[in-house]
XYZ file of C-alpha atoms in Angstrom:
658
model
C -20.290 9.343 2.479
C -19.989 12.778 1.170
C -16.697 14.171 1.462
C -17.217 15.870 3.138
C -16.643 18.065 4.280
C -12.885 20.799 4.361
C -9.843 24.113 2.625
C -8.900 26.695 0.272
C -6.854 28.516 2.858
C -4.805 28.210 5.928
C -7.357 29.922 8.120
C -11.081 30.137 7.830
C -12.502 27.610 5.561
C -15.005 24.831 5.890
C -13.476 21.392 6.180
C -15.521 19.311 3.896
C -15.977 18.095 6.642
C -14.052 20.490 8.767
C -12.912 24.046 9.205
C -9.663 25.716 10.043
C -7.235 23.274 8.562
C -4.065 24.879 9.567
C -1.054 23.131 8.051
C 0.192 21.148 10.911
C 3.792 20.364 10.165
C 7.184 21.747 9.365
C 8.841 21.792 5.926
C 11.765 19.583 5.616
C 13.555 21.930 3.244
C 16.422 24.206 4.238
C 14.999 27.771 3.971
C 17.692 30.163 2.920
C 17.289 33.451 4.779
C 19.909 35.887 5.995
C 20.596 36.190 9.698
C 20.354 39.950 9.350
C 17.212 41.316 7.827
C 18.959 44.135 5.988
C 22.141 46.074 6.143
C 22.483 47.847 9.457
C 19.581 45.880 11.127
C 20.148 43.569 14.087
C 19.487 39.897 13.704
C 16.048 38.830 15.015
C 15.792 37.760 18.590
C 13.789 35.253 20.637
C 11.625 38.146 21.753
C 11.056 39.095 18.059
C 9.942 35.614 17.249
C 7.531 35.512 20.174
C 6.017 38.820 19.036
C 5.741 37.499 15.512
C 3.792 34.475 16.596
C 1.620 36.554 18.825
C 0.776 38.882 15.924
C -0.392 35.929 13.716
C -2.425 34.472 16.590
C -3.991 37.838 17.190
C -4.970 38.298 13.616
C -6.841 35.027 13.791
C -8.537 35.895 17.000
C -9.546 39.383 15.761
C -10.701 38.355 12.203
C -12.003 34.801 12.366
C -15.665 35.569 12.972
C -15.734 38.310 10.252
C -13.981 36.256 7.626
C -15.874 32.977 8.379
C -19.075 34.895 8.008
C -18.232 35.817 4.419
C -17.628 32.230 3.425
C -20.729 31.081 5.350
C -22.923 33.512 3.447
C -21.232 32.671 0.069
C -22.080 28.920 0.554
C -25.566 29.314 2.061
C -26.800 32.064 -0.189
C -25.231 31.425 -3.592
C -25.240 34.735 -5.465
C -22.846 37.199 -7.132
C -22.897 39.110 -3.890
C -21.854 36.185 -1.924
C -19.046 35.453 -4.393
C -17.803 39.122 -3.888
C -17.771 38.617 -0.149
C -15.885 35.360 -0.286
C -13.396 36.677 -2.799
C -12.652 39.697 -0.682
C -12.169 37.600 2.413
C -9.941 35.101 0.457
C -7.788 37.908 -0.953
C -7.340 39.434 2.576
C -6.332 36.169 4.056
C -4.034 35.263 1.216
C -2.192 38.474 1.522
C -1.754 38.052 5.213
C -0.806 34.387 5.252
C 1.562 34.537 2.287
C 3.332 37.517 3.748
C 3.652 35.866 7.128
C 4.958 32.622 5.551
C 7.727 34.599 3.912
C 8.436 36.732 6.983
C 8.844 33.601 9.084
C 12.057 32.849 7.305
C 13.768 35.548 9.272
C 13.811 33.328 12.276
C 15.518 30.253 10.720
C 18.792 30.795 12.614
C 17.385 32.137 15.903
C 18.571 29.939 18.708
C 16.806 29.375 22.043
C 13.108 29.572 20.849
C 10.602 27.976 23.088
C 9.138 24.716 21.758
C 5.816 26.427 21.286
C 7.152 29.316 19.304
C 9.401 27.088 17.143
C 6.437 24.916 16.253
C 4.231 27.869 15.548
C 6.908 29.308 13.227
C 7.194 26.044 11.410
C 3.476 25.983 10.810
C 3.400 29.501 9.528
C 6.272 28.742 7.110
C 4.389 25.950 5.592
C 2.014 28.508 4.123
C -1.589 28.267 3.097
C -3.080 25.479 1.071
C -3.986 28.154 -1.554
C -0.575 29.833 -1.899
C -1.008 33.171 -3.572
C 1.456 35.213 -5.696
C 2.820 38.406 -4.009
C 1.476 40.405 -6.943
C -1.777 42.100 -5.670
C -3.517 41.778 -9.012
C -2.801 38.050 -9.300
C -3.743 37.491 -5.678
C -7.102 39.140 -6.390
C -7.515 37.025 -9.562
C -6.789 33.870 -7.532
C -9.401 34.745 -4.923
C -12.097 35.552 -7.556
C -11.380 32.276 -9.381
C -11.808 30.300 -6.098
C -15.139 31.914 -5.287
C -16.400 31.595 -8.829
C -15.548 27.865 -9.190
C -17.109 26.995 -5.819
C -20.299 28.909 -6.637
C -20.480 27.319 -10.098
C -20.357 23.831 -8.483
C -23.100 24.725 -6.025
C -25.422 26.037 -8.714
C -24.920 23.098 -11.071
C -28.139 21.526 -12.347
C -29.667 19.327 -15.088
C -32.634 20.782 -16.915
C -34.787 18.360 -18.985
C -38.410 17.861 -19.982
C -40.563 16.096 -17.395
C -43.437 13.679 -17.996
C -45.728 16.563 -18.774
C -43.411 18.120 -21.418
C -42.392 20.924 -18.909
C -38.865 21.727 -18.216
C -37.611 20.569 -14.719
C -34.149 21.336 -13.377
C -32.570 18.865 -11.005
C -29.874 19.786 -8.518
C -26.995 17.371 -7.682
C -28.923 15.706 -4.843
C -31.827 14.762 -7.145
C -29.360 13.649 -9.893
C -27.582 11.521 -7.407
C -30.787 9.638 -6.578
C -30.936 8.343 -10.061
C -27.291 7.311 -9.976
C -27.669 5.780 -6.478
C -30.440 3.623 -7.986
C -31.626 2.534 -4.590
C -34.835 0.458 -4.920
C -35.458 1.902 -8.409
C -33.618 -0.594 -10.763
C -33.363 2.239 -13.280
C -32.352 1.338 -16.765
C -28.679 1.682 -17.739
C -29.554 4.447 -20.234
C -31.318 6.503 -17.477
C -28.270 6.132 -15.123
C -25.841 7.072 -17.904
C -27.989 10.037 -18.827
C -27.855 11.377 -15.250
C -24.126 10.726 -15.009
C -23.512 12.602 -18.244
C -25.776 15.431 -17.163
C -23.791 16.157 -14.009
C -20.434 15.826 -15.757
C -21.531 18.359 -18.316
C -21.708 20.949 -15.552
C -17.891 21.078 -15.114
C -16.307 21.957 -18.528
C -17.104 25.632 -18.143
C -14.558 25.902 -15.304
C -11.750 23.984 -17.085
C -9.893 27.176 -18.169
C -10.503 28.744 -14.772
C -8.940 25.726 -13.111
C -5.905 25.794 -15.384
C -5.327 29.516 -14.430
C -6.102 28.714 -10.804
C -3.312 26.031 -10.696
C -0.906 28.382 -12.456
C -1.413 31.110 -9.884
C -1.113 28.764 -6.871
C 2.142 27.278 -8.352
C 3.543 30.861 -8.576
C 2.629 31.438 -4.957
C 4.038 28.103 -3.861
C 7.354 28.815 -5.719
C 7.644 32.135 -4.026
C 7.465 30.328 -0.681
C 10.279 28.066 -1.813
C 8.419 24.988 -3.056
C 8.790 23.493 -6.540
C 4.879 23.505 -6.888
C 1.673 23.492 -4.882
C 1.682 19.685 -4.727
C 5.028 19.741 -2.894
C 3.690 22.307 -0.506
C 0.709 20.149 0.279
C 2.858 17.058 0.767
C 5.224 19.026 3.100
C 2.576 19.160 5.861
C 3.219 15.873 7.548
C 6.361 16.199 9.653
C 8.331 14.564 6.970
C 9.669 15.510 3.516
C 7.414 15.409 0.453
C 9.378 12.427 -0.803
C 9.065 10.567 2.385
C 5.336 11.282 2.502
C 4.984 9.870 -1.096
C 6.649 6.584 0.111
C 4.493 6.496 3.226
C 1.247 6.733 1.256
C 2.393 4.026 -1.124
C 3.213 1.823 1.795
C -0.154 2.143 3.336
C -1.922 1.534 -0.055
C 0.193 -1.671 -0.602
C -1.244 -3.035 2.715
C -4.819 -2.698 1.657
C -4.681 -3.122 -2.126
C -5.091 -6.914 -2.087
C -8.362 -6.649 -0.105
C -9.635 -4.044 -2.518
C -8.796 -6.177 -5.560
C -10.744 -9.158 -4.075
C -13.802 -6.916 -3.394
C -13.516 -5.460 -6.977
C -13.392 -8.942 -8.415
C -16.627 -9.962 -6.657
C -18.462 -6.725 -7.557
C -17.528 -6.923 -11.189
C -18.724 -10.517 -11.433
C -22.122 -9.561 -9.941
C -22.525 -6.611 -12.178
C -21.484 -8.700 -15.245
C -24.154 -11.246 -14.366
C -26.775 -8.410 -14.010
C -25.859 -6.449 -17.119
C -24.021 -8.821 -19.412
C -20.630 -8.738 -21.131
C -21.546 -5.832 -23.443
C -22.085 -3.533 -20.444
C -19.688 -4.897 -17.805
C -16.776 -7.016 -19.230
C -16.000 -10.076 -17.217
C -12.387 -9.280 -16.779
C -12.007 -5.533 -17.447
C -12.860 -2.175 -16.027
C -16.231 -1.581 -14.278
C -18.226 1.344 -15.788
C -18.142 4.105 -13.222
C -21.806 5.000 -13.433
C -23.056 1.547 -12.397
C -21.469 1.596 -8.905
C -24.300 3.384 -7.145
C -22.438 6.659 -6.608
C -21.845 9.644 -8.863
C -18.102 9.434 -8.481
C -17.925 5.636 -7.818
C -16.040 6.559 -4.697
C -18.247 4.258 -2.487
C -20.432 1.456 -3.591
C -22.738 0.865 -0.567
C -25.823 1.289 -2.748
C -24.970 -1.965 -4.414
C -25.418 -3.944 -1.201
C -28.859 -5.367 -2.112
C -27.123 -6.903 -5.249
C -24.099 -8.182 -3.280
C -25.676 -9.303 0.021
C -23.804 -12.482 0.737
C -26.687 -14.234 2.651
C -29.946 -12.627 1.516
C -32.684 -12.165 4.112
C -30.484 -13.142 7.030
C -30.932 -9.909 8.927
C -32.260 -6.473 8.058
C -29.545 -3.861 7.737
C -31.786 -1.349 5.945
C -31.198 1.782 8.042
C -32.314 4.067 5.242
C -35.880 2.526 5.229
C -36.251 3.085 8.989
C -35.137 6.709 8.722
C -37.596 7.376 5.918
C -40.407 5.786 7.871
C -39.621 8.101 10.819
C -39.745 11.142 8.435
C -42.987 10.042 6.844
C -44.544 9.487 10.255
C -43.617 13.080 11.102
C -45.256 14.330 8.003
C -48.415 12.324 8.585
C -48.599 13.689 12.193
C -48.378 17.300 10.922
C -50.973 16.581 8.146
C -53.328 15.156 10.734
C -52.908 18.149 13.047
C -53.601 20.633 10.259
C -56.893 22.495 10.577
C -58.966 22.776 7.388
C -58.148 21.734 3.854
C -54.359 22.190 3.034
C -53.405 23.965 -0.106
C -50.503 22.755 -2.230
C -48.378 25.405 -0.611
C -49.446 24.095 2.920
C -48.507 20.584 1.865
C -45.156 21.693 0.675
C -44.495 23.570 3.850
C -45.447 20.482 6.029
C -43.162 18.443 3.866
C -40.268 20.855 4.587
C -41.076 20.907 8.289
C -40.986 17.080 8.387
C -37.621 17.137 6.609
C -36.297 19.661 9.159
C -37.580 17.696 12.148
C -36.034 14.513 10.821
C -32.748 16.233 10.161
C -32.663 17.472 13.823
C -33.594 14.064 15.112
C -30.790 12.385 13.094
C -28.282 15.002 14.426
C -29.364 14.282 17.950
C -28.663 10.647 17.362
C -25.112 11.491 16.490
C -24.686 13.938 19.344
C -25.902 11.289 21.784
C -23.035 9.042 20.882
C -20.411 11.603 21.636
C -22.221 12.695 24.892
C -22.285 9.027 25.950
C -18.447 9.094 25.843
C -18.241 12.120 28.086
C -18.142 14.759 25.424
C -20.257 17.879 26.088
C -23.646 18.539 24.605
C -23.618 20.823 21.515
C -24.133 24.447 22.358
C -27.489 26.047 21.658
C -25.946 28.137 18.906
C -25.147 24.992 16.969
C -28.895 24.205 16.736
C -29.853 27.779 16.008
C -27.224 28.583 13.347
C -26.532 25.206 11.506
C -28.070 24.634 8.029
C -29.436 21.117 8.262
C -31.854 20.961 5.225
C -31.937 22.253 1.752
C -33.687 25.648 1.868
C -36.703 26.056 -0.418
C -35.961 29.564 -1.485
C -32.330 29.626 -2.640
C -29.304 27.689 -3.847
C -26.751 26.540 -1.371
C -23.602 24.399 -1.485
C -25.061 21.229 -0.061
C -21.742 19.457 0.173
C -21.555 18.733 3.878
C -19.056 20.717 5.927
C -18.303 21.668 9.557
C -17.445 25.163 10.694
C -15.618 26.825 13.532
C -16.675 30.386 13.113
C -14.696 32.201 15.723
C -12.340 29.733 17.539
C -14.450 30.283 20.693
C -17.249 27.793 20.375
C -19.432 29.118 17.564
C -19.582 25.856 15.826
C -22.090 24.684 13.114
C -22.573 22.272 10.205
C -23.920 22.832 6.727
C -25.595 19.731 5.316
C -28.768 19.142 3.243
C -29.816 16.157 5.405
C -32.108 13.571 4.007
C -33.297 10.377 5.693
C -30.719 7.890 4.602
C -27.971 5.768 6.209
C -25.334 7.612 4.199
C -26.533 10.987 5.617
C -26.651 9.614 9.150
C -23.040 8.491 8.845
C -22.048 11.802 7.433
C -23.618 13.541 10.328
C -21.430 11.481 12.688
C -18.428 12.436 10.630
C -19.196 16.119 10.658
C -19.722 16.136 14.398
C -16.343 14.616 14.789
C -14.867 17.890 13.314
C -17.206 19.889 15.607
C -15.941 18.084 18.782
C -12.346 18.373 17.592
C -12.919 22.167 17.329
C -14.360 22.401 20.809
C -11.633 20.082 22.302
C -8.773 22.270 21.149
C -10.499 25.725 21.450
C -8.262 26.438 24.583
C -5.101 26.355 22.356
C -3.560 29.455 20.572
C -5.169 29.840 17.111
C -2.053 28.393 15.295
C -2.488 25.150 17.073
C -6.243 24.952 16.592
C -6.309 22.232 13.898
C -5.752 18.505 13.648
C -2.431 16.810 14.484
C -2.458 16.439 10.663
C -5.371 16.775 8.258
C -6.058 13.067 8.299
C -6.697 13.111 12.048
C -9.520 15.659 11.565
C -11.273 13.555 9.038
C -10.814 10.332 11.075
C -12.523 11.389 14.330
C -16.157 11.049 13.330
C -15.443 8.097 11.115
C -14.071 6.266 14.128
C -17.342 6.704 15.886
C -19.141 5.213 12.860
C -17.240 2.051 13.349
C -19.260 1.491 16.550
C -22.567 1.632 14.675
C -22.517 -2.109 14.511
C -25.712 -4.112 13.783
C -26.203 -4.644 17.482
C -25.837 -0.895 18.114
C -28.311 -0.020 15.359
C -30.757 -2.523 16.807
C -30.336 -0.845 20.185
C -31.296 2.590 18.949
C -34.245 1.104 16.868
C -32.934 1.568 13.363
C -32.813 -2.131 12.370
C -34.921 -5.113 13.429
C -33.707 -7.954 15.559
C -30.103 -8.781 14.629
C -28.971 -12.273 13.909
C -25.694 -13.204 15.517
C -23.844 -15.749 13.298
C -20.802 -16.030 10.999
C -23.020 -15.409 7.987
C -24.509 -12.289 9.546
C -20.984 -11.027 10.236
C -20.185 -11.428 6.539
C -23.313 -9.548 5.542
C -22.410 -6.731 7.855
C -18.758 -6.552 6.714
C -19.738 -6.570 3.041
C -22.024 -3.615 3.635
C -19.119 -1.758 5.390
C -16.456 -2.684 2.941
C -18.469 -1.226 0.030
C -17.877 2.077 1.763
C -14.718 1.750 3.761
C -12.424 -0.346 1.467
C -13.830 0.874 -1.826
C -12.985 4.467 -0.812
C -9.302 3.916 -0.372
C -8.123 3.952 -4.023
C -10.404 6.874 -4.740
C -9.032 8.710 -1.716
C -5.554 8.292 -3.035
C -6.007 9.088 -6.673
C -7.776 12.536 -6.401
C -4.595 14.134 -5.193
C -2.393 12.014 -7.350
C -4.090 13.715 -10.303
C -3.725 17.223 -8.735
C -0.081 16.646 -7.800
C 0.687 15.633 -11.382
C -1.257 18.749 -12.670
C 0.754 21.080 -10.334
C 4.082 19.425 -11.312
C 3.280 19.631 -15.058
C 3.342 15.860 -15.535
C -0.333 16.150 -16.610
C -0.625 19.194 -18.854
C -3.835 21.168 -19.609
C -4.229 19.259 -22.834
C -4.302 15.940 -20.811
C -6.446 16.922 -17.843
C -9.235 14.428 -18.587
C -7.096 11.566 -20.055
C -4.769 11.834 -16.984
C -7.824 11.685 -14.694
C -9.173 8.485 -16.225
C -5.763 6.887 -16.442
C -5.490 7.144 -12.564
C -9.065 6.006 -12.092
C -8.355 2.899 -14.170
C -5.008 2.285 -12.538
C -6.225 2.502 -8.849
C -9.964 1.832 -8.865
C -10.286 -0.409 -11.889
C -13.188 1.652 -13.257
C -13.712 3.366 -16.581
C -16.100 6.028 -17.992
C -19.538 4.899 -19.321
C -18.773 6.472 -22.751
C -15.785 7.900 -24.626
C -14.423 11.068 -23.018
C -12.300 13.769 -24.483
C -10.441 16.904 -23.546
C -13.608 18.854 -24.195
C -14.678 17.292 -20.824
C -13.412 18.188 -17.402
C -14.540 15.236 -15.316
C -12.283 16.014 -12.325
C -14.257 19.303 -11.970
C -17.478 17.382 -11.376
C -16.102 16.508 -7.912
C -16.482 19.262 -5.249
C -12.966 19.118 -3.905
C -11.374 20.061 -7.185
C -13.131 23.440 -7.720
C -13.278 23.780 -3.932
C -9.431 23.244 -3.665
C -9.769 20.767 -0.793
C -6.622 18.566 -0.416
C -7.953 14.996 -0.565
C -5.244 12.641 0.658
C -6.427 13.486 4.162
C -9.451 11.189 3.515
C -7.222 8.329 2.471
C -5.173 8.723 5.684
C -8.393 9.086 7.697
C -9.679 5.676 6.419
C -6.492 4.084 7.680
C -6.338 6.055 10.981
C -10.005 5.418 12.016
C -9.348 1.695 12.473
C -6.163 2.369 14.416
C -8.166 4.806 16.618
C -10.973 2.332 17.027
C -8.654 -0.445 18.113
C -7.084 1.821 20.636
C -10.492 2.966 22.082
C -11.658 -0.696 22.209
C -8.551 -1.651 24.077
C -9.092 1.206 26.492
C -12.603 0.067 26.962
C -11.430 -3.423 27.864
C -13.126 -4.987 24.924
C -11.776 -8.493 24.185
C -13.768 -9.781 21.255
C -13.219 -9.347 17.479
C -12.627 -5.730 16.556
C -15.615 -5.570 14.185
C -17.899 -6.299 17.173
C -16.617 -3.435 19.456
C -19.066 -0.754 20.268
C -17.528 1.966 22.513
C -20.995 3.724 23.181
C -21.154 4.881 26.783
C -17.558 3.915 27.740
C -16.080 6.703 29.812
C -12.495 5.566 29.663
C -12.522 5.290 25.863
C -14.062 8.818 25.695
C -11.445 10.187 28.154
C -8.559 8.812 25.955
C -10.222 10.248 22.887
C -10.631 13.644 24.297
C -7.126 13.758 25.582
C -5.822 13.208 22.049
C -8.132 15.790 20.545
C -7.171 18.433 23.077
C -3.543 18.395 21.715
C -4.558 19.942 18.376
C -1.530 20.683 16.303
C 0.605 21.672 19.365
C 3.062 18.835 18.679
C 4.192 16.628 15.768
C 1.475 14.173 14.853
C 3.466 10.980 15.790
C 3.454 12.241 19.298
C -0.324 12.784 19.349
C -0.816 9.358 17.606
C 1.243 7.628 20.332
C -0.812 9.254 23.060
C -3.824 7.285 21.944
C -2.469 4.179 20.213
C 1.000 3.680 21.772
C 2.479 3.686 18.285
C 4.122 6.497 16.206
C 3.299 5.159 12.656
C 0.097 4.970 10.658
C -0.648 1.411 9.845
C -3.336 -0.451 7.995
C -3.082 -3.716 9.963
C -6.122 -2.847 12.034
C -8.212 -2.649 8.814
C -7.051 -6.153 7.837
C -7.810 -7.415 11.299
C -11.298 -5.895 11.234
C -12.182 -7.239 7.847
C -10.473 -10.692 8.206
C -13.819 -12.580 8.043
C -14.747 -10.811 4.774
C -11.411 -11.322 3.189
C -11.686 -15.002 3.761
C -15.162 -15.044 2.189
C -14.020 -13.021 -0.859
C -11.052 -15.324 -1.532
C -13.356 -18.247 -1.410
C -15.940 -16.754 -3.662
C -13.307 -15.559 -6.201
C -11.657 -18.918 -6.603
C -11.394 -19.722 -10.284
C -12.174 -16.189 -11.342
C -9.815 -13.812 -13.249
C -9.293 -10.946 -10.808
C -7.522 -7.766 -11.533
C -7.631 -5.527 -14.580
C -5.416 -3.936 -17.138
C -4.411 -0.372 -16.758
C -3.023 1.886 -19.424
């Protein structure tokens, strides 16, 4: 699943899978600010605080559409002009948000604030996720760096000679198809070449990122934080230290299941490639895991299928067949002899029609729960396929353009199960936007950022084999214990495998921000964390001439990443609560909430709260509990865990980390 995808700023930014991530929690630090603003001035009053919050809300109402448009253009028409527009919008927002975060400290000692005003001020004080220095020149520099790095990522490509000796240039999506290795059985050398090619696109922004981090740290320190990482970790209604402890607690719950899965995958790859390529008891080479970043391993399922041939779970083939049928239909209806240009146009039209059809499938699930149909503007303004005439940032993202219902997604959709899942994920953001659009702008975001990422993923948990059969994407499904193991293996290669990756991306950034990983250790620090948490290593020796973190969108795009780790925990908690509301009494992995009005009602009630209250209150509204907990994951995957433990008996599991 592309993450994907949402957040350079506090206001208008696409969530990589979501937009408008306003930081939803208070800092747990004591802000030191005088009760009197200046000699001779009266202390601020409750009325002053109310006016201050109203001013921030009004800025967002008045400027959201204009500023969002600049970002939309910069990502859907990659050019120097687009970068200028995005940089100007970023600079304007940074100036406003940083100034208001500082000004909010005036109200620290004001008594008698309404709960709404008090919470709004706490959100403002948290500051933007891209904290900017107060120096206008440095703020402009930060904005330009942000636009430059994102555009560089979107324009990345691999140029090489083709079979005819002519140069061909592959964009990320085409390079990923070599890495994904679905149905191709590419040679190790070909896969490694593709991996190296994409990772060669990122070293040019290494120095830019170093300066970017320095400038953000300066901005964070002006707001009273030690560094940007502390600011980010302060957004969860707990102190940064408490949040660190919470993340480690959640990881400790799921780590044993991941290690069992890693053990089986390594053994299968060792059998396929041999000891010289995949050591029997060491790190798995990252490029052989069916994903550019080894963040999810679902493309390895054909190799790992526990009971081959038991049931057909190949959704991608069904989607490709639908797309090909659409193309053949257009070809048959064409009058005369089509030129190569005509054929290319019909290919594009078939791609676009299939993208719309897949998005309709996702919309239908939400509508079945009682959610509204997507507005016409969504279909008219979204970018659903890769344009033929220009570069775009294909990384999937959801957008709330004006806080009033102009919602859209940007995704270069192709007919695959991964893309279908991503659409369900992105529409989760869209429906969250629509559910809380009635709130003041400061509250128009998730209870915390992990909530925003979990909504659509919760829906995907209902895409059970039985559901996929019902909507015609798989053949007749076998119901048996072995079929359950097959299905859970397929899911775990995405859901469980993602967890250590979801944790380590920000672990690296936090260490960079704090100085624990210095610029001279960027790449070494990155691979140390990947070895520690994922048990994977690079396909070939890496050095500080490389900048492998920058080959992942969320680093140059400055999107905080721990939200995805939290989302992969929360989605199972949410699913359990929805299944309970639906009256489902079977095993959690069999629950499909499609069409259940009560589950939909409970879900919408939670979404409508936005960030208007601390996230434990919102979590409790749906689940009855006030803590994030991974026990629902273990419950869901209990059959697979038993299978893995049986398969791994006598094997040496685990790996050595530096």
